[in-house]
Short mmCIF file of C-alpha atoms in Angstrom, two decimals:
data_model
loop_
_atom_site.label_atom_id
_atom_site.label_comp_id
_atom_site.label_asym_id
_atom_site.label_seq_id
_atom_site.Cartn_x
_atom_site.Cartn_y
_atom_site.Cartn_z
CA MET A 1 23.42 -3.32 -0.79
CA ASP A 2 25.71 -1.11 -2.91
CA ALA A 3 26.08 2.67 -2.59
CA GLU A 4 23.54 3.42 -5.31
CA GLN A 5 20.92 1.17 -3.72
CA GLN A 6 21.54 2.81 -0.35
CA MET A 7 20.96 6.24 -1.88
CA VAL A 8 17.69 5.09 -3.46
CA ALA A 9 16.52 3.50 -0.21
CA ALA A 10 17.35 6.65 1.72
CA ALA A 11 15.45 8.78 -0.79
CA GLU A 12 12.36 6.59 -0.43
CA LYS A 13 12.20 6.76 3.38
CA PRO A 14 9.02 8.44 4.63
CA LYS A 15 9.54 12.17 4.96
CA VAL A 16 8.78 13.78 8.30
CA LEU A 17 7.94 17.41 7.63
CA ALA A 18 9.48 20.20 9.67
CA GLN A 19 6.09 21.19 11.15
CA VAL A 20 5.55 17.64 12.41
CA ARG A 21 9.10 17.38 13.77
CA HIS A 22 8.66 20.68 15.61
CA ALA A 23 5.35 19.49 17.07
CA ARG A 24 6.94 16.27 18.32
CA ILE A 25 9.85 18.15 19.89
CA LEU A 26 7.50 20.56 21.68
CA GLU A 27 5.28 17.69 22.80
CA THR A 28 8.27 15.94 24.36
CA LEU A 29 9.34 19.19 26.04
CA ALA A 30 5.83 19.59 27.48
CA ARG A 31 6.00 16.08 28.98
CA LYS A 32 9.64 15.87 30.06
CA GLY A 33 10.91 19.44 30.22
CA ALA A 34 13.96 18.57 28.09
CA VAL A 35 14.96 16.73 24.91
CA SER A 36 18.22 15.37 23.57
CA VAL A 37 19.31 15.64 19.95
CA SER A 38 20.18 11.94 19.73
CA ASP A 39 16.82 10.79 21.15
CA VAL A 40 14.78 12.96 18.77
CA ALA A 41 16.87 11.89 15.78
CA SER A 42 16.32 8.22 16.67
CA GLN A 43 12.58 8.60 17.25
CA LEU A 44 11.95 10.44 13.97
CA ALA A 45 14.54 8.57 11.87
CA VAL A 46 16.29 11.79 10.81
CA SER A 47 19.88 13.01 11.16
CA GLU A 48 21.13 14.78 14.26
CA MET A 49 22.02 17.73 12.03
CA THR A 50 18.35 18.02 11.04
CA VAL A 51 17.31 18.02 14.70
CA ARG A 52 19.88 20.70 15.56
CA ARG A 53 18.50 22.91 12.77
CA ASP A 54 14.99 22.36 14.17
CA LEU A 55 16.13 23.38 17.65
CA ILE A 56 17.76 26.54 16.26
CA GLU A 57 14.51 27.51 14.50
CA LEU A 58 12.41 26.84 17.60
CA GLU A 59 14.82 28.79 19.80
CA LYS A 60 14.58 31.78 17.44
CA ASP A 61 10.80 31.67 17.96
CA GLY A 62 11.31 31.58 21.72
CA ARG A 63 9.78 28.11 22.11
CA LEU A 64 12.79 26.48 23.77
CA VAL A 65 16.28 27.13 25.05
CA ARG A 66 19.09 25.11 23.54
CA THR A 67 21.53 23.30 25.81
CA HIS A 68 24.59 21.15 25.14
CA GLY A 69 23.21 18.13 23.26
CA GLY A 70 19.56 19.15 23.40
CA ALA A 71 17.09 21.75 24.67
CA VAL A 72 14.81 22.67 27.58
CA ARG A 73 11.37 24.23 27.33
CA SER A 74 10.53 27.91 27.49
CA GLY A 75 7.30 29.75 28.28
CA LYS A 76 6.14 29.69 24.64
CA ALA A 77 6.60 25.95 24.19
CA PHE A 78 2.88 25.24 24.35
CA GLU A 79 1.74 27.68 21.67
CA PRO A 80 0.54 26.28 18.30
CA ILE A 81 3.17 26.32 15.54
CA ALA A 82 1.03 26.36 12.37
CA ASN A 83 -2.49 26.78 11.05
CA GLU A 84 -2.70 23.04 10.47
CA ALA A 85 -3.60 20.69 13.33
CA VAL A 86 -1.22 17.81 14.01
CA ASP A 87 -2.64 14.38 14.91
CA ARG A 88 0.00 12.55 16.96
CA GLU A 89 -1.73 9.27 17.83
CA GLU A 90 -3.54 6.82 15.55
CA PRO A 91 -7.10 6.16 16.83
CA THR A 92 -8.38 2.59 16.76
CA PHE A 93 -9.97 1.29 13.58
CA GLU A 94 -13.37 0.92 15.22
CA SER A 95 -13.37 4.47 16.57
CA ARG A 96 -12.41 5.83 13.15
CA LEU A 97 -15.10 3.73 11.47
CA THR A 98 -17.86 5.39 13.50
CA ARG A 99 -16.43 8.91 13.17
CA ASN A 100 -18.19 10.89 10.40
CA ALA A 101 -19.66 7.57 9.24
CA ALA A 102 -22.41 8.97 6.99
CA SER A 103 -19.94 11.09 5.03
CA LYS A 104 -17.58 8.14 4.64
CA ARG A 105 -20.42 6.02 3.22
CA THR A 106 -21.24 8.64 0.60
CA ILE A 107 -17.55 8.91 -0.34
CA ALA A 108 -17.35 5.12 -0.66
CA MET A 109 -20.44 5.08 -2.90
CA ALA A 110 -18.95 7.76 -5.15
CA ALA A 111 -15.70 5.79 -5.30
CA ALA A 112 -17.58 2.63 -6.29
CA GLY A 113 -18.93 4.54 -9.27
CA VAL A 114 -15.38 5.47 -10.28
CA ALA A 115 -14.30 1.82 -9.91
CA ALA A 116 -17.05 0.46 -12.16
CA GLY A 117 -15.60 -1.26 -15.20
CA ALA A 118 -12.00 -1.35 -14.00
CA ARG A 119 -10.23 -4.70 -14.35
CA THR A 120 -7.54 -4.23 -11.70
CA LEU A 121 -8.04 -2.24 -8.51
CA ALA A 122 -5.71 -1.48 -5.61
CA LEU A 123 -7.40 -0.89 -2.28
CA ASP A 124 -5.50 0.69 0.59
CA VAL A 125 -6.07 0.21 4.32
CA GLY A 126 -8.45 2.58 6.10
CA THR A 127 -12.06 2.96 7.15
CA THR A 128 -13.40 4.58 3.96
CA THR A 129 -11.60 2.04 1.77
CA TYR A 130 -13.09 -0.68 3.98
CA LEU A 131 -16.58 0.69 3.30
CA LEU A 132 -15.70 0.79 -0.40
CA SER A 133 -14.66 -2.87 -0.33
CA GLY A 134 -18.21 -3.79 0.74
CA LEU A 135 -19.54 -2.13 -2.44
CA LEU A 136 -17.25 -4.06 -4.78
CA LEU A 137 -18.61 -7.55 -4.18
CA ASN A 138 -20.55 -7.86 -7.45
CA GLN A 139 -17.72 -7.26 -9.92
CA PRO A 140 -16.97 -10.76 -11.29
CA HIS A 141 -14.27 -9.75 -13.78
CA THR A 142 -12.26 -7.53 -11.45
CA LYS A 143 -8.96 -8.35 -9.77
CA ILE A 144 -8.68 -6.52 -6.46
CA PHE A 145 -5.33 -6.15 -4.70
CA THR A 146 -5.25 -4.99 -1.09
CA ASN A 147 -2.89 -5.00 1.86
CA SER A 148 -5.84 -4.89 4.27
CA VAL A 149 -6.89 -8.24 5.72
CA ARG A 150 -10.24 -6.66 6.66
CA ASN A 151 -10.84 -5.64 3.05
CA ALA A 152 -9.88 -9.09 1.79
CA MET A 153 -12.21 -10.88 4.22
CA GLN A 154 -15.13 -8.70 3.16
CA LEU A 155 -14.32 -9.01 -0.54
CA GLY A 156 -14.03 -12.79 -0.20
CA ALA A 157 -17.83 -13.02 -0.17
CA GLY A 158 -18.05 -11.47 -3.65
CA PHE A 159 -17.35 -12.54 -7.22
CA GLY A 160 -14.06 -10.78 -7.92
CA GLU A 161 -10.55 -12.17 -7.55
CA VAL A 162 -8.92 -10.95 -4.35
CA TYR A 163 -5.16 -10.81 -3.76
CA LEU A 164 -3.21 -10.17 -0.56
CA PRO A 165 0.58 -9.78 -0.38
CA GLY A 166 2.67 -11.92 1.92
CA GLY A 167 4.29 -10.59 5.06
CA ARG A 168 3.69 -9.55 8.65
CA MET A 169 0.29 -8.15 9.61
CA ARG A 170 0.30 -4.90 11.62
CA GLY A 171 -1.80 -5.58 14.69
CA GLU A 172 -5.17 -3.93 15.22
CA GLU A 173 -5.07 -2.22 11.82
CA MET A 174 -4.82 -5.69 10.15
CA ALA A 175 -2.52 -4.21 7.49
CA ILE A 176 0.19 -6.18 5.70
CA SER A 177 2.95 -3.68 5.12
CA SER A 178 6.27 -5.53 5.23
CA GLN A 179 9.07 -5.07 2.71
CA SER A 180 8.13 -8.38 1.07
CA ALA A 181 4.57 -7.07 0.55
CA VAL A 182 5.87 -3.85 -0.95
CA THR A 183 8.15 -5.81 -3.30
CA GLN A 184 5.31 -8.03 -4.50
CA PHE A 185 2.91 -5.18 -5.30
CA GLU A 186 5.70 -3.10 -6.85
CA GLU A 187 5.74 -5.61 -9.72
CA LEU A 188 2.06 -4.99 -10.59
CA TRP A 189 0.14 -2.30 -12.46
CA PHE A 190 -3.36 -1.19 -11.43
CA ASP A 191 -6.08 0.57 -13.40
CA ILE A 192 -7.14 2.51 -10.28
CA ALA A 193 -5.71 2.79 -6.76
CA PHE A 194 -7.88 4.04 -3.91
CA LEU A 195 -5.94 5.50 -0.98
CA GLY A 196 -6.98 6.36 2.54
CA VAL A 197 -5.24 9.20 4.39
CA SER A 198 -5.25 10.71 7.87
CA GLY A 199 -5.04 14.31 6.65
CA ILE A 200 -4.53 16.66 3.74
CA THR A 201 -3.02 20.16 3.52
CA GLU A 202 -1.57 22.33 0.77
CA GLN A 203 1.68 20.39 1.25
CA GLY A 204 0.12 17.01 0.46
CA ILE A 205 -1.37 13.92 2.10
CA TYR A 206 -0.43 12.30 5.43
CA ASP A 207 -0.64 9.05 7.37
CA TYR A 208 0.04 7.88 10.92
CA SER A 209 2.15 4.83 10.07
CA PHE A 210 5.61 4.55 8.50
CA GLU A 211 4.84 0.94 7.51
CA ASP A 212 1.52 1.64 5.76
CA THR A 213 3.01 4.65 3.98
CA ASP A 214 5.44 2.42 2.08
CA MET A 215 2.51 0.61 0.46
CA LYS A 216 0.59 3.82 -0.22
CA ARG A 217 3.56 5.05 -2.22
CA VAL A 218 3.55 1.81 -4.21
CA TYR A 219 -0.10 2.43 -5.11
CA LEU A 220 0.77 5.97 -6.22
CA ARG A 221 3.64 4.73 -8.38
CA ARG A 222 1.89 1.73 -9.91
CA ALA A 223 -1.61 2.94 -10.86
CA THR A 224 -2.95 4.68 -13.92
CA GLN A 225 -5.49 6.62 -11.85
CA LYS A 226 -4.76 7.57 -8.25
CA VAL A 227 -7.79 8.42 -6.10
CA VAL A 228 -7.64 9.72 -2.51
CA LEU A 229 -10.68 9.18 -0.28
CA CYS A 230 -10.81 11.79 2.49
CA ASP A 231 -13.72 13.21 4.47
CA SER A 232 -13.81 16.91 5.30
CA THR A 233 -12.81 16.46 8.98
CA LYS A 234 -9.29 15.71 7.69
CA PHE A 235 -8.84 18.99 5.81
CA LYS A 236 -5.91 21.04 7.12
CA ARG A 237 -4.71 18.20 9.33
CA MET A 238 -1.27 16.60 9.43
CA SER A 239 0.07 13.49 11.10
CA LEU A 240 3.50 11.92 11.47
CA VAL A 241 4.31 10.88 7.89
CA HIS A 242 4.06 12.96 4.72
CA ILE A 243 3.01 10.48 2.02
CA ALA A 244 3.24 12.62 -1.11
CA PRO A 245 2.57 16.10 -2.51
CA LEU A 246 -0.78 16.88 -4.12
CA GLN A 247 0.69 16.54 -7.62
CA GLN A 248 1.09 12.78 -7.17
CA PHE A 249 -2.60 11.85 -7.26
CA ASP A 250 -5.39 12.57 -9.73
CA MET A 251 -8.68 12.76 -7.84
CA LEU A 252 -9.93 13.62 -4.36
CA ILE A 253 -13.33 12.24 -3.40
CA THR A 254 -14.71 13.99 -0.34
CA ASP A 255 -17.98 15.13 1.23
CA ALA A 256 -17.55 18.93 1.17
CA MET A 257 -15.63 21.60 -0.72
CA PRO A 258 -12.15 22.12 0.80
CA PRO A 259 -11.23 25.53 2.30
CA ALA A 260 -10.25 28.12 -0.29
CA ASP A 261 -6.46 27.86 0.12
CA LEU A 262 -6.54 24.06 -0.02
CA ALA A 263 -8.94 24.12 -2.98
CA ASP A 264 -6.60 26.49 -4.82
CA ALA A 265 -3.63 24.21 -4.13
CA LEU A 266 -5.55 21.18 -5.41
CA THR A 267 -6.51 23.03 -8.59
CA ALA A 268 -2.91 24.14 -9.15
CA ALA A 269 -1.78 20.52 -8.71
CA GLY A 270 -4.28 19.31 -11.33
CA VAL A 271 -6.33 17.28 -8.84
CA GLU A 272 -10.00 16.76 -9.67
CA VAL A 273 -12.15 17.31 -6.57
CA ARG A 274 -15.33 15.24 -6.60
CA ILE A 275 -17.93 16.00 -3.92
CA ALA A 276 -20.00 12.95 -2.97
CA PRO A 277 -23.75 13.62 -2.81
CA GLU A 278 -25.35 13.64 0.62
CA GLU A 279 -26.86 10.39 1.82
CA GLN A 280 -30.61 10.36 1.22
CA PRO A 281 -32.84 9.38 4.17
CA LEU A 282 -34.88 6.21 3.85
CA LEU A 283 -38.60 6.80 3.18
#
C-alpha cells in the first residue's frame, strides 16, 4: 500500500467522537481507578496524542487527575458528560427485536412503501431492516443486496433476486462485514439504501460495531436515495462509532417527531423526516 492509499484508508477509519472517547475513559476509571494513555489509544484505535488531549480536557473539568502516562479518577468522574446518552454495549439481536417492536413494524411498513418500484435495494443489518425484509418478498423484479444473513434467509422465500457479499460472518448479529464484502458492494450502485442505526443526535448517526459501520458507509456512498430507519427511543443517543453526519442521508423514517433541537438539525441538513402512522388494532 503506497502513501496515498494509506492516507485514504486512515481517513475512512470509523471516527470515535470526543464525547464517546471521554465516556469510555471515565467508564474505565470507574472500574479500574486508573487508565494508561497507550491502553486507551489501542482500545479506541486513536493516537496517543488524541488521548492525551482528552485527558487534559477531562482534568480541566475536574473529572480525573493526570499522572505520568495516564490518569486516575477524581470525585467528579461519575457525573454525566453530555446531554446525549451513550450506549456502550450492543444488546443481542433478539432483545433488540422485541424492544419497541410495534413502532419498528410501523417504520418497516412505511419503508416498504418507499421501496415500492425500486429495481435495486441495499438492506443493512438491524432489527428494523430485518422487519422490512419480510415485507419485500413480493417484488419479483427487484434485486436486493444485503450483508445480513438473516435478511437474506427471509428474502429467499420471495420472488426477488437476493445477493450476499462474501466474507466472514460476525457472530450473533449474522452480519457479513469483512473487507472483501465492502470491496464487492463498493462496485455497485443502488436505487435506495435502507440503514439501521443505534442512535441519532445533532452530530449524526451512530452504530455499535466498527465492522458493520464500514458497510453502512458503502451504502451511503453508493445509493441514489439514503434512508435511515430509527425509532424514537434512539433519539439523542450515541454509541461507539460515528457513522456519518446528518447531511449524508436523505430521509429519516421514525415513529415520532424528534426533539426540537434534533428536528432543527435535520431540517438544516436537508433530511426529510417521515413519521410512520401508528399501527391500527385488529378488529
